[in-house]
mmCIF file of C-alpha atoms in Angstrom:
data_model
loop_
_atom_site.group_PDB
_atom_site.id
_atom_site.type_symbol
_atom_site.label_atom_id
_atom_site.label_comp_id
_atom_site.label_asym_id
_atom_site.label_seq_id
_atom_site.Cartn_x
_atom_site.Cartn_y
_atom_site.Cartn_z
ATOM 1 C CA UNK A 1 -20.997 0.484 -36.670
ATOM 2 C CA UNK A 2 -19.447 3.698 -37.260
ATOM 3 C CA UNK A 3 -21.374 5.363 -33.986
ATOM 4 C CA UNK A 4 -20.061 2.755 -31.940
ATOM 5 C CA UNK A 5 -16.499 3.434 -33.007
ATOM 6 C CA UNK A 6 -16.530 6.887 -32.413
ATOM 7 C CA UNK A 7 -17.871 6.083 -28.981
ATOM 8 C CA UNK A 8 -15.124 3.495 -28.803
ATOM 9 C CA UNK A 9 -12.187 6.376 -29.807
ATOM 10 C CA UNK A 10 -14.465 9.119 -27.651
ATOM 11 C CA UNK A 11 -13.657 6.831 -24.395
ATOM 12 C CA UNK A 12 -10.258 5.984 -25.590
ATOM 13 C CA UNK A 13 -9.071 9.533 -25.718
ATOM 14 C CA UNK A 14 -11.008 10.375 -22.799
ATOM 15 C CA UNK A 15 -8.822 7.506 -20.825
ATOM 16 C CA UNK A 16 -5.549 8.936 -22.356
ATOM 17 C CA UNK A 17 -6.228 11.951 -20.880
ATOM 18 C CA UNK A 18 -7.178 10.997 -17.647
ATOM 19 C CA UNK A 19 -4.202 8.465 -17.450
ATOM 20 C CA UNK A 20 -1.337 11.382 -19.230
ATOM 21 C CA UNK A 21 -2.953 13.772 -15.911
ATOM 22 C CA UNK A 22 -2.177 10.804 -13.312
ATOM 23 C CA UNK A 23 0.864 10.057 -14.794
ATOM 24 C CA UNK A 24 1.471 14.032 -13.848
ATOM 25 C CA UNK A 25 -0.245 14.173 -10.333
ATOM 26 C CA UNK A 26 1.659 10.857 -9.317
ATOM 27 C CA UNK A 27 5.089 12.966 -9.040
ATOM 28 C CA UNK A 28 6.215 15.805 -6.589
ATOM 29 C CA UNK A 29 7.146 17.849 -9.259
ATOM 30 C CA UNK A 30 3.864 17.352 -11.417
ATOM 31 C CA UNK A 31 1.534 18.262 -8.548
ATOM 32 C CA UNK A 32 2.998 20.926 -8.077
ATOM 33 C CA UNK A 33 2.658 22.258 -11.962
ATOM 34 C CA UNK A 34 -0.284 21.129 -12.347
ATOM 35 C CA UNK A 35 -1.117 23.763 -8.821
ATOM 36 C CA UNK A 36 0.505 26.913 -10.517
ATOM 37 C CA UNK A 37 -2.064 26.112 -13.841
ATOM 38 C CA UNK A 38 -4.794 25.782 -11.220
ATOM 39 C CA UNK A 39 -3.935 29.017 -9.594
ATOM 40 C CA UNK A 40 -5.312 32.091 -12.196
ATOM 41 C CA UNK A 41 -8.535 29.399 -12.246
ATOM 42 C CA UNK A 42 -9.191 29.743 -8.246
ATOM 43 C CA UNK A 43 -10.114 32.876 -5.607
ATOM 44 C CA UNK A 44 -6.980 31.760 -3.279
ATOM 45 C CA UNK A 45 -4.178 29.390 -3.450
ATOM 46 C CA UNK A 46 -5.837 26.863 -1.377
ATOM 47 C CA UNK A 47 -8.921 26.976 -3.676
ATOM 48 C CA UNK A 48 -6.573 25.691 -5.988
ATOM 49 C CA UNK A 49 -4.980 22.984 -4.049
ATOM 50 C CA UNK A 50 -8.334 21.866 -3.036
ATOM 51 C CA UNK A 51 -9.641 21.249 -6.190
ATOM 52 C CA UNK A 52 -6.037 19.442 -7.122
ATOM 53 C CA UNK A 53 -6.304 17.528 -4.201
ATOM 54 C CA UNK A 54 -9.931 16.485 -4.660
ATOM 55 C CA UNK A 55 -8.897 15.536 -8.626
ATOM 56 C CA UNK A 56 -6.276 13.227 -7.330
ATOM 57 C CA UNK A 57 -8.561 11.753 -4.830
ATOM 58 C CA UNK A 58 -10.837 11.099 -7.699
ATOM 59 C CA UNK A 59 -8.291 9.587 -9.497
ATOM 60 C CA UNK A 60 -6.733 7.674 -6.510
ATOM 61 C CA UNK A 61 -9.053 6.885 -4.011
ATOM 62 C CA UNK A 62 -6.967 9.216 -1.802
ATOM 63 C CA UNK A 63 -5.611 12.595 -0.798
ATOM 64 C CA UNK A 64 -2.079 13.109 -2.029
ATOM 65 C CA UNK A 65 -1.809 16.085 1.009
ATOM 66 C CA UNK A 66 -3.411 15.638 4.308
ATOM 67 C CA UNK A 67 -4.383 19.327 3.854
ATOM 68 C CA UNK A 68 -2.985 22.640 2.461
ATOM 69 C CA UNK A 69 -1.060 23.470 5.270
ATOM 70 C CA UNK A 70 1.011 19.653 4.851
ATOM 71 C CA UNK A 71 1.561 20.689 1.227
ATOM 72 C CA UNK A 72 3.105 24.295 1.809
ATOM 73 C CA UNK A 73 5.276 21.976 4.572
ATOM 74 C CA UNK A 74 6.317 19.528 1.931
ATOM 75 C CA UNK A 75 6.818 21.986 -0.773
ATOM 76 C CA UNK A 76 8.957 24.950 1.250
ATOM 77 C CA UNK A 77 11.277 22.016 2.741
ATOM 78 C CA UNK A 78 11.854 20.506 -1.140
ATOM 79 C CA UNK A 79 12.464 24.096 -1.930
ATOM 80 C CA UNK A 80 15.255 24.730 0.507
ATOM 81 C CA UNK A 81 16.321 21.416 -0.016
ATOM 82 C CA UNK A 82 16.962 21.795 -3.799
ATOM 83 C CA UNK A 83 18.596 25.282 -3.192
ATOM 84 C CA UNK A 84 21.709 24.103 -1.567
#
């Protein structure tokens, strides 16, 4: 009994975290943290957006950028959006 509750709290937490991190990748804003903590972890940039990318496709069932070049697009206009 007590083995299959901690499997039961095991997946519990385990769903938590998955749904706290799509609760984060679902916004603008929480892609984009979640990039610059992905960042020190890859070679390049686009390492890092790949990997986010690929997360949130695993999450999703689809790509939340069409590529890296879409998401330097989207974030640079936001940017100079937000500083005027």
């Amino acid at each position: 009994m007590d083995a299959e509750k901690n499997a039961l709290n095991l997946r519990l937490e385990k769903l938590e975290k998955q749904n706290q991190l799509m609760r984060q990748l679902s916004t603008r804003d929480g892609f984009y943290a979640k990039y610059f903590e992905e960042i020190p972890k890859a070679k390049t940039n686009e390492e890092a957006f790949n990997t986010l990318n690929d997360l949130y496709f695993e999450l999703f069932g689809e790509y939340r950028y069409s590529d890296f070049d879409s998401f330097k697009t989207v974030t640079n206009r936001n940017y100079k959006k937000n500083k005027k």
